[in-house]
mmCIF file with all atom_site columns, C-alpha atoms in Angstrom:
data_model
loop_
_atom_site.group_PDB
_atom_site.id
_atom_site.type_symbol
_atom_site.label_atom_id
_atom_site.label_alt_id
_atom_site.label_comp_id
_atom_site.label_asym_id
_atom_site.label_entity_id
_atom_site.label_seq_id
_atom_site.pdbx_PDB_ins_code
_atom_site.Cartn_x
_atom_site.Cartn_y
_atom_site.Cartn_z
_atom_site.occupancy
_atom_site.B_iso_or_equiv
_atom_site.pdbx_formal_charge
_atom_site.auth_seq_id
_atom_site.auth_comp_id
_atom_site.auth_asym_id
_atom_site.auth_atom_id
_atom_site.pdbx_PDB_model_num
ATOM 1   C CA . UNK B 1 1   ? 0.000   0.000   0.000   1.00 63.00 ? 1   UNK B CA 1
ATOM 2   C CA . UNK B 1 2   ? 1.714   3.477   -0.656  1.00 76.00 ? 2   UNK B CA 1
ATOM 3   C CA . UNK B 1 3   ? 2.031   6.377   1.128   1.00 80.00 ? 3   UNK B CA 1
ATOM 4   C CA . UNK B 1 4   ? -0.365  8.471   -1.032  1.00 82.00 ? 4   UNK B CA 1
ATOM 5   C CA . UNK B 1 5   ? -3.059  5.556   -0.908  1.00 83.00 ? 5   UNK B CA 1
ATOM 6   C CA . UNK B 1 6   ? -2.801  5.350   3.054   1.00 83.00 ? 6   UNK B CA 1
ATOM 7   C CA . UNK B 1 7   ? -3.010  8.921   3.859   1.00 85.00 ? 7   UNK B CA 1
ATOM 8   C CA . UNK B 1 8   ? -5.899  9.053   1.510   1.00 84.00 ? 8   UNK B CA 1
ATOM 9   C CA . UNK B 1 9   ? -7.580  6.101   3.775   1.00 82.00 ? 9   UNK B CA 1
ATOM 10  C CA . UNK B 1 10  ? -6.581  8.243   6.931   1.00 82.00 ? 10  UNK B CA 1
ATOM 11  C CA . UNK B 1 11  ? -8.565  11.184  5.455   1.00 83.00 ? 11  UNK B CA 1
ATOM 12  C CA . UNK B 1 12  ? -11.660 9.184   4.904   1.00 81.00 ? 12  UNK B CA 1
ATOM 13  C CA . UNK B 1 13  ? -14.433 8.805   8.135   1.00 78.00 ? 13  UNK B CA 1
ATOM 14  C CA . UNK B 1 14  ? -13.588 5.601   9.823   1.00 73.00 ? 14  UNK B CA 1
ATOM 15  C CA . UNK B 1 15  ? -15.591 2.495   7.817   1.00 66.00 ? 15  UNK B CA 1
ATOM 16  C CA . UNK B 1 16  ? -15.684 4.623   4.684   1.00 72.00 ? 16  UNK B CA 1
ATOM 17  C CA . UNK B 1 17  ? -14.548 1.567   2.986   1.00 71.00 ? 17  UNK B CA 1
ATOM 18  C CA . UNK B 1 18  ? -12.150 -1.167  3.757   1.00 72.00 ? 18  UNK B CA 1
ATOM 19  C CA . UNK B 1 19  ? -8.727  -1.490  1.280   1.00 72.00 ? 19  UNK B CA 1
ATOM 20  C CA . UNK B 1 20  ? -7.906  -5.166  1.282   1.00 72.00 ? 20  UNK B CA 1
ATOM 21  C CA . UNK B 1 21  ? -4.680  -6.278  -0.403  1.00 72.00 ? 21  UNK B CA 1
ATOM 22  C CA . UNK B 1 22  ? -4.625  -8.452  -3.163  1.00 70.00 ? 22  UNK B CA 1
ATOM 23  C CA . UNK B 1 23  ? -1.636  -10.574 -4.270  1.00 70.00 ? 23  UNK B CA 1
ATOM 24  C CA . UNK B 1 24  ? 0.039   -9.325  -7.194  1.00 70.00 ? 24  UNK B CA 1
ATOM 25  C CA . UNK B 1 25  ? -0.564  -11.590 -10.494 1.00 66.00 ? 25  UNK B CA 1
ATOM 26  C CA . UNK B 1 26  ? -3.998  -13.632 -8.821  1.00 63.00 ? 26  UNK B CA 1
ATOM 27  C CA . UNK B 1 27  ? -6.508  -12.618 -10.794 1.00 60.00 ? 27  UNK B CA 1
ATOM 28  C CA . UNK B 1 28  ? -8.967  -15.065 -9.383  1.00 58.00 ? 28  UNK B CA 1
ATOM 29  C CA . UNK B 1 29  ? -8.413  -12.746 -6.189  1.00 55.00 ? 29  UNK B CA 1
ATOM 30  C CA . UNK B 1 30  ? -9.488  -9.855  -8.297  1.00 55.00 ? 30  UNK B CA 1
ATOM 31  C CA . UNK B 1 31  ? -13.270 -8.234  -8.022  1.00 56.00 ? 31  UNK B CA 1
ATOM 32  C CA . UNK B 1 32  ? -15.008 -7.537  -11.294 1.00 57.00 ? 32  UNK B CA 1
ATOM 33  C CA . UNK B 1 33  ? -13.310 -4.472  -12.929 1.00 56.00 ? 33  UNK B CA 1
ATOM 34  C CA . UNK B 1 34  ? -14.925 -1.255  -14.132 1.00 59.00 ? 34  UNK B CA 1
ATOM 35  C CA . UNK B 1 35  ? -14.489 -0.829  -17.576 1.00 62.00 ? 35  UNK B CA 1
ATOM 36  C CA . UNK B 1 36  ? -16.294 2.913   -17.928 1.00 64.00 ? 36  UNK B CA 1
ATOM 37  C CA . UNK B 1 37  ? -12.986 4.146   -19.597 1.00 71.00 ? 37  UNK B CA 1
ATOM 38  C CA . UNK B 1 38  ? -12.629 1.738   -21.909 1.00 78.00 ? 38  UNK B CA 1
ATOM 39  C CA . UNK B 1 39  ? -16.520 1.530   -22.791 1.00 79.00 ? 39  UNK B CA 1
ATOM 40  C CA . UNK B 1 40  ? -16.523 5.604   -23.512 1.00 84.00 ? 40  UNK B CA 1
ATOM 41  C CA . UNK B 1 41  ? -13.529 5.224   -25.557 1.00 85.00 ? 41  UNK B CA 1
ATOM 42  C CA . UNK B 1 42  ? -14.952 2.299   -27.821 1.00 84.00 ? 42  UNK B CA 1
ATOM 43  C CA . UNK B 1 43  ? -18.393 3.238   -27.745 1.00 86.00 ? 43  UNK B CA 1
ATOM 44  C CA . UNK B 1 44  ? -19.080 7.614   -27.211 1.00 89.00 ? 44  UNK B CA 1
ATOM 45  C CA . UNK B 1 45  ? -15.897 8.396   -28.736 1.00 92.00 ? 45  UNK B CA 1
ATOM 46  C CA . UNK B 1 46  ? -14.627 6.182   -31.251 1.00 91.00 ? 46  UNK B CA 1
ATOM 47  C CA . UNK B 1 47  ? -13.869 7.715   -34.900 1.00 92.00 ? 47  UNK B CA 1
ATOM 48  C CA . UNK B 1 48  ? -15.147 11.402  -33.191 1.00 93.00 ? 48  UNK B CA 1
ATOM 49  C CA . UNK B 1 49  ? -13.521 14.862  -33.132 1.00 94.00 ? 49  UNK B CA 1
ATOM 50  C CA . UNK B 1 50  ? -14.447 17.786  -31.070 1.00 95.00 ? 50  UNK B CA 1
ATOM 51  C CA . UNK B 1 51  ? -13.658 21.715  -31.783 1.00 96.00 ? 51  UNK B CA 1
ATOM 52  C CA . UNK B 1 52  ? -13.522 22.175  -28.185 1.00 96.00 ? 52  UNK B CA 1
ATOM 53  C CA . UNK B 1 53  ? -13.392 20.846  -24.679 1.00 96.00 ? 53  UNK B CA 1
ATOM 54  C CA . UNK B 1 54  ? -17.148 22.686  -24.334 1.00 96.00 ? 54  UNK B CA 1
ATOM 55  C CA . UNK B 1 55  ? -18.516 20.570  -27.245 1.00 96.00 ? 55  UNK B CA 1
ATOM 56  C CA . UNK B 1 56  ? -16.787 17.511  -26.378 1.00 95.00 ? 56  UNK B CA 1
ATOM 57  C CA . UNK B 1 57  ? -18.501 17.763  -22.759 1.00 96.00 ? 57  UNK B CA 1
ATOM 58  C CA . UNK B 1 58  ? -22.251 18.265  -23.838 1.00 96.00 ? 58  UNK B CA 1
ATOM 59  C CA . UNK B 1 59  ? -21.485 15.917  -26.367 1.00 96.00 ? 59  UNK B CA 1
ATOM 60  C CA . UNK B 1 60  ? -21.102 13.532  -23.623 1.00 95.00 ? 60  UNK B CA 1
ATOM 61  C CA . UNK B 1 61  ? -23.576 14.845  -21.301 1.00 95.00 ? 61  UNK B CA 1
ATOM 62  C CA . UNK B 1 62  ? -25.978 14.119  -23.940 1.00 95.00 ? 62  UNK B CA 1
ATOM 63  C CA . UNK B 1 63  ? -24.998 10.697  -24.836 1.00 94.00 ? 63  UNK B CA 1
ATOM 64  C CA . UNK B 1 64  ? -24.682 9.737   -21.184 1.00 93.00 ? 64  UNK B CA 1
ATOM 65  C CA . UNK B 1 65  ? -28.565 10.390  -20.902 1.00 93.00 ? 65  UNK B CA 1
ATOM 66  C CA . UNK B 1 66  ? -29.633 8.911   -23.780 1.00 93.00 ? 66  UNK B CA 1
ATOM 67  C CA . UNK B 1 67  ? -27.559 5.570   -24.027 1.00 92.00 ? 67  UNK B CA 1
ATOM 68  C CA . UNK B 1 68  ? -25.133 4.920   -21.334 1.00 89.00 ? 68  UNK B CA 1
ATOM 69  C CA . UNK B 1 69  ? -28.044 5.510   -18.151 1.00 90.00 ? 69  UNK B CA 1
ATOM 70  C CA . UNK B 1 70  ? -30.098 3.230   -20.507 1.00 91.00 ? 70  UNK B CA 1
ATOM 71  C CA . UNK B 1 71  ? -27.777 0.526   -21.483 1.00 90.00 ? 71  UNK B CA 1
ATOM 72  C CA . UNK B 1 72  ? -28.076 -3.151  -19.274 1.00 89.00 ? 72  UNK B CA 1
ATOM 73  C CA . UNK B 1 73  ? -24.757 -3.599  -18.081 1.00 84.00 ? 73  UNK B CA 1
ATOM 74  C CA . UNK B 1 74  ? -22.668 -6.545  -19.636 1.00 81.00 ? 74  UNK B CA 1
ATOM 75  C CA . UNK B 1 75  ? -22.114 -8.677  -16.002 1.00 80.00 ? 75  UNK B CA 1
ATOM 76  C CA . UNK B 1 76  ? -25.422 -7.554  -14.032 1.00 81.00 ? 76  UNK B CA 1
ATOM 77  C CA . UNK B 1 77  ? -28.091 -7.517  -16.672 1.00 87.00 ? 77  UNK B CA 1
ATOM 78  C CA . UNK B 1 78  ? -29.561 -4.367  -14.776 1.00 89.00 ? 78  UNK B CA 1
ATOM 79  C CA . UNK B 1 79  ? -30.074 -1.056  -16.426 1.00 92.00 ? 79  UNK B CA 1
ATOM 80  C CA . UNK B 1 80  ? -26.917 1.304   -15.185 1.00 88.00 ? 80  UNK B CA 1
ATOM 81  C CA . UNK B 1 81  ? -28.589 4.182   -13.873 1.00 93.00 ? 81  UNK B CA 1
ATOM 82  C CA . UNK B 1 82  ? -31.550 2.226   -12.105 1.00 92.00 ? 82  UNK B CA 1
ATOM 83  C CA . UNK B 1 83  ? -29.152 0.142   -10.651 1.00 90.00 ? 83  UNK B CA 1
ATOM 84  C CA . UNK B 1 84  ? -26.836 3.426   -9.614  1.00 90.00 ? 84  UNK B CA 1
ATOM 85  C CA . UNK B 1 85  ? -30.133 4.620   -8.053  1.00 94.00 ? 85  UNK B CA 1
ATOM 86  C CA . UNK B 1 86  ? -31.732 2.005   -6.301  1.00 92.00 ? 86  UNK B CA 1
ATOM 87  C CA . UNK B 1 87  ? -28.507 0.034   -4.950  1.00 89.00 ? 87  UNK B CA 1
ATOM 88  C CA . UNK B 1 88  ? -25.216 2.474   -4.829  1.00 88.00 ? 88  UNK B CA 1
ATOM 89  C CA . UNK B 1 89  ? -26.637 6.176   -4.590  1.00 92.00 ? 89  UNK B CA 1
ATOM 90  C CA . UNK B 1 90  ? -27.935 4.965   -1.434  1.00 93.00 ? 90  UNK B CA 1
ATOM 91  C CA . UNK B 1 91  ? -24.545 3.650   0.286   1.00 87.00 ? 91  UNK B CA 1
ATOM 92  C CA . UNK B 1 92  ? -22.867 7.117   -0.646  1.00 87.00 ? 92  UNK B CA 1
ATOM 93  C CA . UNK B 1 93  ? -21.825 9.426   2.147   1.00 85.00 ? 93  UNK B CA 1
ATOM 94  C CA . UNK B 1 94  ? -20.951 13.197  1.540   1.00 86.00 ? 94  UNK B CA 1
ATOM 95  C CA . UNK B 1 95  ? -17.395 13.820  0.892   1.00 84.00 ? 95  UNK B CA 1
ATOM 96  C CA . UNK B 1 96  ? -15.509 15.079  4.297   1.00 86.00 ? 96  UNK B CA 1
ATOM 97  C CA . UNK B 1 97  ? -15.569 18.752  4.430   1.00 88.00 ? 97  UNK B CA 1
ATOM 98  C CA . UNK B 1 98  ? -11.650 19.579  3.355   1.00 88.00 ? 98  UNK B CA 1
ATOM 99  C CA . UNK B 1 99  ? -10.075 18.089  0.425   1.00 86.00 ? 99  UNK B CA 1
ATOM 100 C CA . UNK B 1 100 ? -7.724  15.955  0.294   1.00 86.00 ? 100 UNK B CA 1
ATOM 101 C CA . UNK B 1 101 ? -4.128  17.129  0.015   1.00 83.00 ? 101 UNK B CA 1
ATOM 102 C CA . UNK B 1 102 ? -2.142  15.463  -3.027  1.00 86.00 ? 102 UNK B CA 1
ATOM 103 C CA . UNK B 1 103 ? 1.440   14.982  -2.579  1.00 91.00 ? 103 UNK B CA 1
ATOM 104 C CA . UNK B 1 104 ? 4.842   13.700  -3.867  1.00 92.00 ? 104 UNK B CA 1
ATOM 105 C CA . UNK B 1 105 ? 7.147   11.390  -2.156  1.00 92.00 ? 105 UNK B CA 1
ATOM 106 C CA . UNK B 1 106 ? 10.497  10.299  -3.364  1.00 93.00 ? 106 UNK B CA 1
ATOM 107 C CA . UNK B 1 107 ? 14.031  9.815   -1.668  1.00 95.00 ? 107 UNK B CA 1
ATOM 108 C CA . UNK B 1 108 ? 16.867  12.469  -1.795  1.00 97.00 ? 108 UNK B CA 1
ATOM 109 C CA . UNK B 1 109 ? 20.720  12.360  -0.999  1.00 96.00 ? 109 UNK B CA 1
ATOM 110 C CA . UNK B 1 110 ? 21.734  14.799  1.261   1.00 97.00 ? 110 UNK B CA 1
ATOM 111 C CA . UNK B 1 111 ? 24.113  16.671  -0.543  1.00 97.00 ? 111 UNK B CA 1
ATOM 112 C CA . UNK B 1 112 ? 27.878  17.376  0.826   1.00 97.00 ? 112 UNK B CA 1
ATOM 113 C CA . UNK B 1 113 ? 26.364  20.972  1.322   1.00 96.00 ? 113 UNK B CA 1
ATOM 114 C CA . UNK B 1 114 ? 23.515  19.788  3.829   1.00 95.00 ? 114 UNK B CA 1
ATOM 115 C CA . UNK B 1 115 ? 21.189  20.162  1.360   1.00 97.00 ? 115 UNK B CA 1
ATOM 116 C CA . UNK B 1 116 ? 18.366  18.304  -0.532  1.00 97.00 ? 116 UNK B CA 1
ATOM 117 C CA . UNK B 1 117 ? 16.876  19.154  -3.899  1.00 96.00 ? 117 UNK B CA 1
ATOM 118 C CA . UNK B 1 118 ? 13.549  18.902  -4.253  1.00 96.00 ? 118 UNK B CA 1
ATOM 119 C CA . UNK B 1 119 ? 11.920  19.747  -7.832  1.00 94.00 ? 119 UNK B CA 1
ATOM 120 C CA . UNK B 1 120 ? 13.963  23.383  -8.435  1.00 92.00 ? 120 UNK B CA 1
ATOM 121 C CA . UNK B 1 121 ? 14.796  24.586  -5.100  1.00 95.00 ? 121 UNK B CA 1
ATOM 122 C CA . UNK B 1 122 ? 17.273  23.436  -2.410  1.00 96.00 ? 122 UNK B CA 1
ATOM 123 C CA . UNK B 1 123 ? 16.079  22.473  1.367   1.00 96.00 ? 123 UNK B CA 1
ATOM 124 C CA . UNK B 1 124 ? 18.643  22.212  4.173   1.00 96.00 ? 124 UNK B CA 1
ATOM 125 C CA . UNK B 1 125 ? 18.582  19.350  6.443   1.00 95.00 ? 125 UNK B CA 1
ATOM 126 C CA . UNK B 1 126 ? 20.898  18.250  9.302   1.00 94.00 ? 126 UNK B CA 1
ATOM 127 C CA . UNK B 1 127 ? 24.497  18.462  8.857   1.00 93.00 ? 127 UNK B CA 1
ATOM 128 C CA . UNK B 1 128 ? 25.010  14.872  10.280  1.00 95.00 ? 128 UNK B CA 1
ATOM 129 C CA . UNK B 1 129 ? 22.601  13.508  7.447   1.00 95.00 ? 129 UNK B CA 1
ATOM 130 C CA . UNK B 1 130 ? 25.267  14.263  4.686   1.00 96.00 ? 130 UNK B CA 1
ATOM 131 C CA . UNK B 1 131 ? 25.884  11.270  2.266   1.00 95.00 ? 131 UNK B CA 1
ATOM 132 C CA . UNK B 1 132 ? 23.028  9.811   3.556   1.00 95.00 ? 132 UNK B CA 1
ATOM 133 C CA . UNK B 1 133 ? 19.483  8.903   2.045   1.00 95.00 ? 133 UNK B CA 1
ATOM 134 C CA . UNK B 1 134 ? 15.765  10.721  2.735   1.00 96.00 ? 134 UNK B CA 1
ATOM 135 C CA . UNK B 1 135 ? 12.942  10.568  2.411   1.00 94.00 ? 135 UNK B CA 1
ATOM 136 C CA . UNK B 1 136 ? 10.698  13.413  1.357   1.00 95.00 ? 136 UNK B CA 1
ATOM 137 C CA . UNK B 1 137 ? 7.024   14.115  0.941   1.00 93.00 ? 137 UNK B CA 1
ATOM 138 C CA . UNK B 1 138 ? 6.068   17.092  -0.596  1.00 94.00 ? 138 UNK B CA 1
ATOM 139 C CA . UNK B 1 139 ? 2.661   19.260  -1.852  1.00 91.00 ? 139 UNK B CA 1
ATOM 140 C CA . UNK B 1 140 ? 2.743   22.939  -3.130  1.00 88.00 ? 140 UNK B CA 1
ATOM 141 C CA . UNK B 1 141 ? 2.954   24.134  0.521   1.00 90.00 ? 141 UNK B CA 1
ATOM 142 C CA . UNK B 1 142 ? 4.913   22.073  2.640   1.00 93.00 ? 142 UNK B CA 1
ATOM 143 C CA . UNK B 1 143 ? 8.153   19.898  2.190   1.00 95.00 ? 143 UNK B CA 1
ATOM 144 C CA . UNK B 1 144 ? 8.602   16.847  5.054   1.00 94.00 ? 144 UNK B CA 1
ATOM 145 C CA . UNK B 1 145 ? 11.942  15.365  5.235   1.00 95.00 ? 145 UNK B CA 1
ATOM 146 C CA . UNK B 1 146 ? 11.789  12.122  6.976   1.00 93.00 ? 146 UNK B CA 1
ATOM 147 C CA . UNK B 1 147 ? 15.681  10.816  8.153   1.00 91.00 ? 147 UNK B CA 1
ATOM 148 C CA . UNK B 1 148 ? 16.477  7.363   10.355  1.00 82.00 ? 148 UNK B CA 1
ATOM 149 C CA . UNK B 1 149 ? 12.139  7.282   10.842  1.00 73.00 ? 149 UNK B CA 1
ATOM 150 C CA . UNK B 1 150 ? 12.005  10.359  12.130  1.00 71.00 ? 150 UNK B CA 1
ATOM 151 C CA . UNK B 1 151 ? 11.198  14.218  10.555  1.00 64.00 ? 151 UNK B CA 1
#
């Protein structure tokens, strides 16, 4: 589980929902996947071209109401958007009231300077850290340097 993906779960009300771990390479392990993407690529989009993000999106809006609500879905032979209504709109719970912060993590050597780089600017860490590796979480705000499990 990364870093990213656990702090995201941390964020989330307690029994939000429950991340279980799957071995890599078992597919038998594996739920039934969502194919939306695929499905909007093969089926709304294929051999189209939009002038502009505006027409491409009520375009879409448009075709979402009239065939992809309406279509019965390949593995549950239930109309999509009765099935959305009726089982899943339900279960939903409103979003927790601040967003969640993205970040970056990634490992640094601390430079014979003291110093990490992180994207184009330079952080200073402990002098005694020099030669060694970090690691370092980082947003548009805030950089973290974690050292010997400790920041």
């Amino acid at each position: 589980m990364t870093r990213i993906f656990l702090s995201f779960t941390l964020h989330l009300p307690p029994l939000w929902f429950c991340a279980i771990a799957l071995q890599t390479a078992s597919p038998q392990e594996d739920g039934i996947a969502e194919r939306s993407g695929g499905y909007v690529k093969s089926n709304a989009l294929k051999g189209k071209r939009f002038n502009s993000l505006s027409e491409l999106n009520d375009y879409l809006a448009r075709w979402n109401r009239t065939i992809a609500r309406l279509r019965i879905h390949g593995t549950t032979r239930k109309q999509v958007y009765t099935h959305f209504l009726e089982v899943e709109k339900p279960q939903l719970k409103p979003l927790p009231p601040e967003r969640f912060a993205l970040f970056e993590i990634g490992t640094r050597t601390v430079h014979p300077d003291g110093h990490i780089q992180v994207e184009d600017a330079f952080y200073s860490v402990p002098y005694i850290l020099v030669g060694e590796e970090v690691k370092v979480q980082w947003d548009e705000h805030l950089v973290r340097v974690y050292a010997r499990d400790a920041v």
